[in-house]
Amino acid sequence: MFTSKFGSLPKFYVRAPGRVNIIGEHIDYCGYSVLPMAVEQDILIAVEPVKTHTLHLANTNPLYLDFSTSANNIQIDKTKPLWHNYFLCGFKGIQEHFGLSKLTGMNCLVDGTIPPSSGLSSSSALVCCAGLVTLTVLGMNLSKVELAEICAKSERYIGTEGGGMDQSISFLAEEGTAKLIEFNPLRATDVKLPSGAAFVIANSCVEMNKAATSHFNIRVMECRLAAKLLAKYKNLQWDRILRLQEVQTKLGVSLEEMLLVIEDALHSEPYSPEEICRYLGISLEDLRTQILSPNTQDVLIFKLYQRAKHVYSEAARVLQFKKICEEAPDNMIQLLGELMNQSHMSCRDMYECSCPELDQLVDTCRLELKGHDLLEQDGEAAQYQ
């Protein structure tokens, strides 16, 4: 297909896998550790550097139209999360990291086996692939950790305020093991899963493109606001706090103790922008321009108690999951399954990032599996219905 499209042969190929998160849903952007593993499904790019300064991008899927642009004037339209913009994110991230102005052009053909908008990180895999393509064409070298950090940062050009899990596991994954991914600084630790367990990665077939809506960023902002209100309640410098993990660190308390702080500091009824402003002593204009992201400035209610409760309890479940894997008790499969059940319930009830189809799929699998296998609830497969 590359030859028929460009009339030449590719010089090299680059691959980046998708991922599934076993436990630790929506807590990476709050500063907490997550526990994903890579999947076989991947993004593959065939590449030919060319002497012009033009990027020619094509896709094996006819639904994704060809795109060309100058390699020296990359513009990423946040209002339209078109497929090629994810490639441009990775390209621009490497370009800016090295401070380069004149880049060589290239012909690229993209192929993918990751179902789109299914919660398996097809978009992040494309960003990672594009970053590695650009690095290779330039003849530069970076560590996998550096690449992951650059790609996590550069995917935000598309408008999503993600935390870095997807790019990290795409680069740092190894066969036969899950990884505990920790942030600030980024590092990955092997987590040996029980040999007698089967992980079923099931797709509810409900799609959610997180860059096409504000749903994802609303959750990020709710967590940011919860962190600021908790910091104010505890007399911390709330204006410097962005993540819930920072509040816990500055207070020097356990995750379990943070859950008690929430009960005292936050009410379960949704907060209005006006109430948040009164509590923090700021104007609505300050809230919108200095705290909220552009596509969340008109949100009318924020569920701070529920989001914070999910994050702190989910962060604790990740650590419990790793501990059980390390200690390997006789009933470890049952214990891990119970943690994953709790995770799904919290995603469904506290974080509201499930949907009826996903809930039905989880219920059906639990009935059929009868506790013998672990069901992976694809936490982002069908969010925010």
CSV table of C-alpha atoms in Angstrom, one decimal:
chain,number,residue,atom,x,y,z
A,1,MET,CA,0.0,0.0,0.0
A,2,PHE,CA,2.9,2.4,0.8
A,3,THR,CA,4.3,1.8,-2.7
A,4,SER,CA,1.0,2.4,-4.4
A,5,LYS,CA,0.5,5.6,-2.4
A,6,PHE,CA,3.9,7.1,-2.6
A,7,GLY,CA,5.6,5.3,-5.5
A,8,SER,CA,8.5,4.2,-3.4
A,9,LEU,CA,9.5,1.8,-0.6
A,10,PRO,CA,9.5,2.7,3.2
A,11,LYS,CA,12.9,2.9,4.8
A,12,PHE,CA,11.8,1.7,8.3
A,13,TYR,CA,8.8,0.8,10.4
A,14,VAL,CA,7.8,2.0,13.9
A,15,ARG,CA,5.4,0.3,16.2
A,16,ALA,CA,3.7,1.3,19.5
A,17,PRO,CA,1.3,-0.9,21.4
A,18,GLY,CA,-2.1,0.0,23.0
A,19,ARG,CA,-2.7,-0.7,26.6
A,20,VAL,CA,-5.3,-1.8,29.1
A,21,ASN,CA,-5.3,-0.5,32.6
A,22,ILE,CA,-5.9,-3.3,35.2
A,23,ILE,CA,-6.5,-0.9,38.1
A,24,GLY,CA,-5.9,2.7,38.8
A,25,GLU,CA,-8.6,4.4,36.6
A,26,HIS,CA,-8.4,8.2,36.2
A,27,ILE,CA,-5.8,8.8,38.9
A,28,ASP,CA,-2.6,9.4,36.8
A,29,TYR,CA,-3.5,13.0,36.2
A,30,CYS,CA,-4.0,13.4,40.0
A,31,GLY,CA,-0.4,12.3,40.5
A,32,TYR,CA,-1.0,8.7,41.6
A,33,SER,CA,0.4,5.3,40.5
A,34,VAL,CA,-1.4,3.1,38.0
A,35,LEU,CA,-1.1,-0.5,37.0
A,36,PRO,CA,-1.5,-1.1,33.2
A,37,MET,CA,-0.1,-3.6,30.7
A,38,ALA,CA,0.4,-3.4,27.0
A,39,VAL,CA,-1.8,-5.3,24.6
A,40,GLU,CA,-0.9,-7.0,21.2
A,41,GLN,CA,-3.0,-4.5,19.3
A,42,ASP,CA,-0.8,-1.7,18.0
A,43,ILE,CA,-0.2,1.3,15.7
A,44,LEU,CA,2.3,0.6,12.9
A,45,ILE,CA,3.8,3.4,10.7
A,46,ALA,CA,5.9,2.8,7.5
A,47,VAL,CA,8.2,5.7,7.0
A,48,GLU,CA,10.3,7.3,4.2
A,49,PRO,CA,12.3,10.5,4.8
A,50,VAL,CA,12.1,12.9,1.9
A,51,LYS,CA,14.2,15.9,0.9
A,52,THR,CA,11.2,18.3,0.8
A,53,HIS,CA,10.0,19.9,4.1
A,54,THR,CA,6.5,18.4,3.7
A,55,LEU,CA,4.8,15.8,5.9
A,56,HIS,CA,2.6,13.5,3.9
A,57,LEU,CA,0.4,11.3,6.1
A,58,ALA,CA,-1.8,8.5,4.9
A,59,ASN,CA,-3.8,5.8,6.6
A,60,THR,CA,-4.6,2.2,5.5
A,61,ASN,CA,-8.2,2.9,6.7
A,62,PRO,CA,-10.1,4.8,4.0
A,63,LEU,CA,-12.2,6.5,6.7
A,64,TYR,CA,-9.1,8.5,7.7
A,65,LEU,CA,-8.3,10.9,4.9
A,66,ASP,CA,-4.8,11.8,3.7
A,67,PHE,CA,-3.1,14.9,5.1
A,68,SER,CA,-0.1,17.0,4.1
A,69,THR,CA,1.5,20.0,5.8
A,70,SER,CA,4.8,21.9,6.1
A,71,ALA,CA,7.1,20.2,8.6
A,72,ASN,CA,8.2,23.6,9.7
A,73,ASN,CA,4.8,25.1,10.5
A,74,ILE,CA,2.8,22.6,12.6
A,75,GLN,CA,-0.7,23.8,13.5
A,76,ILE,CA,-2.9,21.5,15.7
A,77,ASP,CA,-6.6,22.4,15.8
A,78,LYS,CA,-7.9,21.6,19.2
A,79,THR,CA,-11.5,21.9,18.0
A,80,LYS,CA,-11.2,19.0,15.6
A,81,PRO,CA,-9.5,15.9,17.0
A,82,LEU,CA,-8.8,14.5,13.5
A,83,TRP,CA,-6.5,11.4,13.3
A,84,HIS,CA,-3.6,13.2,11.8
A,85,ASN,CA,-3.5,15.7,14.7
A,86,TYR,CA,-2.3,13.0,17.0
A,87,PHE,CA,0.6,12.3,14.7
A,88,LEU,CA,1.4,16.0,14.7
A,89,CYS,CA,1.4,16.0,18.5
A,90,GLY,CA,4.2,13.5,18.6
A,91,PHE,CA,6.1,15.2,15.8
A,92,LYS,CA,5.8,18.6,17.4
A,93,GLY,CA,6.8,17.3,20.8
A,94,ILE,CA,10.2,16.0,19.5
A,95,GLN,CA,10.7,19.1,17.4
A,96,GLU,CA,10.2,21.4,20.4
A,97,HIS,CA,12.3,19.2,22.7
A,98,PHE,CA,15.3,19.6,20.5
A,99,GLY,CA,14.5,23.2,19.6
A,100,LEU,CA,14.6,22.5,15.9
A,101,SER,CA,13.2,24.9,13.3
A,102,LYS,CA,13.9,23.2,9.9
A,103,LEU,CA,12.9,19.6,9.8
A,104,THR,CA,13.1,17.2,6.9
A,105,GLY,CA,9.8,16.0,5.4
A,106,MET,CA,8.6,12.4,5.3
A,107,ASN,CA,6.0,10.1,3.8
A,108,CYS,CA,4.2,8.0,6.4
A,109,LEU,CA,1.5,5.3,6.1
A,110,VAL,CA,-0.3,4.5,9.4
A,111,ASP,CA,-2.0,1.2,10.1
A,112,GLY,CA,-3.7,0.2,13.4
A,113,THR,CA,-5.3,-2.8,15.0
A,114,ILE,CA,-6.4,-1.0,18.2
A,115,PRO,CA,-10.2,-0.3,18.1
A,116,PRO,CA,-10.6,3.5,18.0
A,117,SER,CA,-12.2,5.3,20.9
A,118,SER,CA,-12.4,2.0,22.9
A,119,GLY,CA,-10.3,2.9,25.9
A,120,LEU,CA,-7.2,1.0,24.7
A,121,SER,CA,-5.3,4.2,23.9
A,122,SER,CA,-5.2,4.1,20.2
A,123,SER,CA,-4.7,7.9,20.2
A,124,SER,CA,-1.7,7.8,22.6
A,125,ALA,CA,-0.1,4.9,20.7
A,126,LEU,CA,-0.3,7.1,17.6
A,127,VAL,CA,1.3,10.0,19.4
A,128,CYS,CA,4.1,7.7,20.7
A,129,CYS,CA,4.6,6.2,17.3
A,130,ALA,CA,4.9,9.6,15.7
A,131,GLY,CA,7.4,10.7,18.3
A,132,LEU,CA,9.6,7.7,17.7
A,133,VAL,CA,9.2,8.2,13.9
A,134,THR,CA,10.4,11.8,14.2
A,135,LEU,CA,13.3,10.9,16.6
A,136,THR,CA,14.5,8.2,14.1
A,137,VAL,CA,14.3,10.4,11.0
A,138,LEU,CA,16.3,13.1,12.9
A,139,GLY,CA,18.9,10.5,13.9
A,140,MET,CA,18.6,11.5,17.6
A,141,ASN,CA,18.6,9.4,20.7
A,142,LEU,CA,16.4,9.5,23.8
A,143,SER,CA,15.6,7.0,26.6
A,144,LYS,CA,12.2,5.4,26.7
A,145,VAL,CA,11.4,7.4,29.8
A,146,GLU,CA,12.3,10.6,28.1
A,147,LEU,CA,10.2,9.7,25.1
A,148,ALA,CA,7.2,8.8,27.3
A,149,GLU,CA,7.5,12.1,29.1
A,150,ILE,CA,7.7,14.1,25.9
A,151,CYS,CA,4.8,12.3,24.3
A,152,ALA,CA,2.6,12.7,27.4
A,153,LYS,CA,3.2,16.4,27.4
A,154,SER,CA,2.8,16.8,23.6
A,155,GLU,CA,-0.6,15.0,23.5
A,156,ARG,CA,-2.0,17.9,25.4
A,157,TYR,CA,-1.6,19.9,22.2
A,158,ILE,CA,-4.9,18.2,21.2
A,159,GLY,CA,-6.6,19.7,24.3
A,160,THR,CA,-6.9,16.8,26.7
A,161,GLU,CA,-5.3,17.2,30.1
A,162,GLY,CA,-4.1,13.6,30.5
A,163,GLY,CA,-1.7,12.3,33.1
A,164,GLY,CA,0.9,10.2,31.2
A,165,MET,CA,-0.1,6.6,31.9
A,166,ASP,CA,-0.9,5.7,28.3
A,167,GLN,CA,2.4,7.0,26.8
A,168,SER,CA,4.4,5.5,29.6
A,169,ILE,CA,3.1,1.9,29.3
A,170,SER,CA,3.4,2.1,25.5
A,171,PHE,CA,7.1,2.8,25.7
A,172,LEU,CA,8.0,0.9,29.0
A,173,ALA,CA,5.9,-2.2,28.7
A,174,GLU,CA,7.6,-5.6,28.6
A,175,GLU,CA,6.2,-9.0,27.6
A,176,GLY,CA,4.9,-11.2,30.4
A,177,THR,CA,4.4,-8.5,33.1
A,178,ALA,CA,2.2,-5.6,34.1
A,179,LYS,CA,3.8,-2.4,35.3
A,180,LEU,CA,3.3,-0.2,38.3
A,181,ILE,CA,3.8,3.3,36.7
A,182,GLU,CA,4.8,6.0,39.1
A,183,PHE,CA,5.1,9.7,38.3
A,184,ASN,CA,7.3,12.6,39.4
A,185,PRO,CA,9.8,11.2,38.5
A,186,LEU,CA,8.4,8.7,35.9
A,187,ARG,CA,9.4,5.1,36.7
A,188,ALA,CA,8.0,1.6,36.0
A,189,THR,CA,8.2,-1.5,38.2
A,190,ASP,CA,7.4,-5.0,37.1
A,191,VAL,CA,4.2,-6.5,38.7
A,192,LYS,CA,4.0,-10.3,38.3
A,193,LEU,CA,0.4,-11.3,37.7
A,194,PRO,CA,-0.9,-14.7,39.0
A,195,SER,CA,-0.1,-17.4,36.5
A,196,GLY,CA,-3.4,-19.1,37.0
A,197,ALA,CA,-5.5,-16.1,36.1
A,198,ALA,CA,-6.9,-15.1,32.7
A,199,PHE,CA,-7.5,-11.4,32.0
A,200,VAL,CA,-10.4,-11.0,29.6
A,201,ILE,CA,-10.2,-7.6,27.8
A,202,ALA,CA,-13.8,-7.1,26.6
A,203,ASN,CA,-15.0,-4.3,24.4
A,204,SER,CA,-18.5,-2.9,25.1
A,205,CYS,CA,-18.5,-1.4,21.5
A,206,VAL,CA,-19.6,2.0,22.8
A,207,GLU,CA,-17.1,4.6,21.5
A,208,MET,CA,-15.9,7.6,23.4
A,209,ASN,CA,-13.4,10.1,21.8
A,210,LYS,CA,-12.2,11.9,24.8
A,211,ALA,CA,-10.7,14.8,22.8
A,212,ALA,CA,-14.0,15.4,21.0
A,213,THR,CA,-15.9,16.3,24.1
A,214,SER,CA,-15.3,18.1,27.4
A,215,HIS,CA,-16.2,15.0,29.6
A,216,PHE,CA,-12.6,13.9,30.2
A,217,ASN,CA,-11.4,17.4,31.0
A,218,ILE,CA,-14.3,18.1,33.3
A,219,ARG,CA,-13.2,15.2,35.5
A,220,VAL,CA,-9.6,16.5,35.5
A,221,MET,CA,-10.9,20.0,36.6
A,222,GLU,CA,-13.2,18.5,39.2
A,223,CYS,CA,-10.1,16.8,40.7
A,224,ARG,CA,-8.1,20.0,40.5
A,225,LEU,CA,-10.9,22.0,42.3
A,226,ALA,CA,-11.3,19.3,44.9
A,227,ALA,CA,-7.5,19.5,45.6
A,228,LYS,CA,-7.7,23.3,46.0
A,229,LEU,CA,-10.7,23.1,48.3
A,230,LEU,CA,-9.1,20.4,50.5
A,231,ALA,CA,-5.9,22.5,50.6
A,232,LYS,CA,-7.8,25.6,51.7
A,233,TYR,CA,-9.6,23.6,54.3
A,234,LYS,CA,-6.2,22.4,55.7
A,235,ASN,CA,-4.7,25.9,55.5
A,236,LEU,CA,-2.2,24.9,52.7
A,237,GLN,CA,-1.2,27.3,49.9
A,238,TRP,CA,-4.2,26.2,47.8
A,239,ASP,CA,-3.3,28.4,44.8
A,240,ARG,CA,-0.1,26.4,44.2
A,241,ILE,CA,-1.9,23.0,44.4
A,242,LEU,CA,-3.0,21.3,41.2
A,243,ARG,CA,-3.3,17.6,42.1
A,244,LEU,CA,-5.0,15.6,44.9
A,245,GLN,CA,-1.7,13.7,45.5
A,246,GLU,CA,0.0,17.0,46.4
A,247,VAL,CA,-2.5,17.6,49.2
A,248,GLN,CA,-1.8,14.2,50.7
A,249,THR,CA,2.0,14.7,50.4
A,250,LYS,CA,1.9,18.1,52.0
A,251,LEU,CA,-0.3,16.8,54.9
A,252,GLY,CA,1.9,13.7,55.3
A,253,VAL,CA,-1.1,11.4,55.9
A,254,SER,CA,-2.2,8.1,54.5
A,255,LEU,CA,-4.7,7.6,51.7
A,256,GLU,CA,-7.1,6.2,54.2
A,257,GLU,CA,-6.8,9.4,56.3
A,258,MET,CA,-7.4,11.5,53.2
A,259,LEU,CA,-10.7,9.7,52.8
A,260,LEU,CA,-11.6,10.9,56.3
A,261,VAL,CA,-10.5,14.5,55.5
A,262,ILE,CA,-12.9,14.4,52.5
A,263,GLU,CA,-15.8,13.6,54.8
A,264,ASP,CA,-15.1,16.7,56.8
A,265,ALA,CA,-14.1,19.1,54.1
A,266,LEU,CA,-16.4,18.4,51.2
A,267,HIS,CA,-20.1,18.0,50.9
A,268,SER,CA,-21.7,15.4,48.6
A,269,GLU,CA,-24.0,17.9,46.9
A,270,PRO,CA,-22.6,19.3,43.6
A,271,TYR,CA,-20.7,22.6,43.9
A,272,SER,CA,-21.6,25.6,41.7
A,273,PRO,CA,-18.9,27.8,40.3
A,274,GLU,CA,-20.1,30.6,42.6
A,275,GLU,CA,-19.8,28.5,45.7
A,276,ILE,CA,-16.3,27.5,44.7
A,277,CYS,CA,-15.4,31.1,44.2
A,278,ARG,CA,-16.8,32.1,47.6
A,279,TYR,CA,-14.8,29.4,49.4
A,280,LEU,CA,-11.6,30.2,47.6
A,281,GLY,CA,-12.1,34.0,47.7
A,282,ILE,CA,-11.7,34.5,44.0
A,283,SER,CA,-13.8,35.9,41.2
A,284,LEU,CA,-15.7,33.9,38.5
A,285,GLU,CA,-13.3,35.4,36.0
A,286,ASP,CA,-10.3,34.1,38.0
A,287,LEU,CA,-11.8,30.6,38.2
A,288,ARG,CA,-12.5,30.5,34.5
A,289,THR,CA,-9.2,31.9,33.2
A,290,GLN,CA,-6.7,30.7,35.9
A,291,ILE,CA,-8.0,27.3,37.0
A,292,LEU,CA,-10.3,25.8,34.4
A,293,SER,CA,-9.3,24.5,31.0
A,294,PRO,CA,-10.8,26.3,28.0
A,295,ASN,CA,-13.5,23.7,27.3
A,296,THR,CA,-14.7,23.5,30.9
A,297,GLN,CA,-15.2,27.2,31.6
A,298,ASP,CA,-19.0,27.0,31.1
A,299,VAL,CA,-19.6,24.0,33.3
A,300,LEU,CA,-22.4,24.7,35.9
A,301,ILE,CA,-21.8,21.9,38.5
A,302,PHE,CA,-18.8,20.1,39.9
A,303,LYS,CA,-19.0,16.9,41.9
A,304,LEU,CA,-15.9,17.3,44.0
A,305,TYR,CA,-16.7,15.0,46.9
A,306,GLN,CA,-17.4,12.0,44.6
A,307,ARG,CA,-14.3,12.5,42.4
A,308,ALA,CA,-11.9,12.9,45.3
A,309,LYS,CA,-13.4,9.9,47.0
A,310,HIS,CA,-12.8,7.8,43.9
A,311,VAL,CA,-9.2,9.0,43.4
A,312,TYR,CA,-8.0,8.4,47.0
A,313,SER,CA,-9.7,5.0,47.3
A,314,GLU,CA,-8.5,3.9,43.8
A,315,ALA,CA,-5.0,5.0,44.6
A,316,ALA,CA,-5.2,2.7,47.7
A,317,ARG,CA,-6.5,-0.2,45.6
A,318,VAL,CA,-3.5,0.1,43.2
A,319,LEU,CA,-1.1,-0.3,46.1
A,320,GLN,CA,-3.1,-3.2,47.6
A,321,PHE,CA,-3.2,-4.9,44.2
A,322,LYS,CA,0.6,-4.7,43.9
A,323,LYS,CA,1.1,-5.9,47.5
A,324,ILE,CA,-1.1,-9.0,46.9
A,325,CYS,CA,0.8,-9.8,43.7
A,326,GLU,CA,4.1,-9.7,45.6
A,327,GLU,CA,2.9,-11.7,48.6
A,328,ALA,CA,0.9,-14.2,46.5
A,329,PRO,CA,-1.5,-15.6,49.1
A,330,ASP,CA,-3.4,-18.8,48.2
A,331,ASN,CA,-6.6,-16.8,47.6
A,332,MET,CA,-4.8,-14.0,45.6
A,333,ILE,CA,-7.1,-14.4,42.5
A,334,GLN,CA,-10.1,-13.8,44.6
A,335,LEU,CA,-8.5,-10.8,46.4
A,336,LEU,CA,-7.5,-9.2,43.1
A,337,GLY,CA,-10.9,-9.8,41.7
A,338,GLU,CA,-12.5,-8.1,44.7
A,339,LEU,CA,-10.3,-5.0,44.2
A,340,MET,CA,-11.2,-4.9,40.5
A,341,ASN,CA,-14.9,-5.2,41.4
A,342,GLN,CA,-14.5,-2.3,43.8
A,343,SER,CA,-12.7,-0.3,41.1
A,344,HIS,CA,-15.5,-0.7,38.6
A,345,MET,CA,-18.2,0.2,41.2
A,346,SER,CA,-16.2,3.4,42.1
A,347,CYS,CA,-15.8,4.2,38.4
A,348,ARG,CA,-19.6,3.7,37.9
A,349,ASP,CA,-20.9,5.4,41.0
A,350,MET,CA,-18.3,8.0,42.2
A,351,TYR,CA,-16.5,8.9,39.0
A,352,GLU,CA,-19.5,8.3,36.6
A,353,CYS,CA,-17.2,7.1,33.8
A,354,SER,CA,-19.1,3.9,32.9
A,355,CYS,CA,-22.2,3.4,30.8
A,356,PRO,CA,-25.1,0.9,30.9
A,357,GLU,CA,-23.5,-1.3,28.2
A,358,LEU,CA,-20.3,-1.6,30.1
A,359,ASP,CA,-22.1,-2.3,33.4
A,360,GLN,CA,-24.1,-5.0,31.7
A,361,LEU,CA,-21.0,-6.5,30.2
A,362,VAL,CA,-19.3,-6.6,33.6
A,363,ASP,CA,-22.4,-8.2,35.3
A,364,THR,CA,-22.6,-10.8,32.5
A,365,CYS,CA,-19.0,-11.8,32.8
A,366,ARG,CA,-19.1,-12.0,36.6
A,367,LEU,CA,-22.0,-14.4,36.3
A,368,GLU,CA,-20.2,-16.5,33.8
A,369,LEU,CA,-16.8,-16.5,35.3
A,370,LYS,CA,-18.0,-17.3,38.8
A,371,GLY,CA,-14.8,-15.9,40.4
A,372,HIS,CA,-12.4,-18.1,38.6
A,373,ASP,CA,-11.0,-15.5,36.2
A,374,LEU,CA,-10.4,-11.8,36.5
A,375,LEU,CA,-12.5,-9.5,34.4
A,376,GLU,CA,-10.8,-6.4,33.1
A,377,GLN,CA,-13.3,-3.6,33.2
A,378,ASP,CA,-12.1,-1.5,30.3
A,379,GLY,CA,-12.4,1.6,32.3
A,380,GLU,CA,-12.3,4.1,29.5
A,381,ALA,CA,-14.0,1.9,26.9
A,382,ALA,CA,-17.3,3.6,27.1
A,383,GLN,CA,-17.3,6.6,29.3
A,384,TYR,CA,-19.6,9.4,30.0
A,385,GLN,CA,-22.8,8.3,28.4
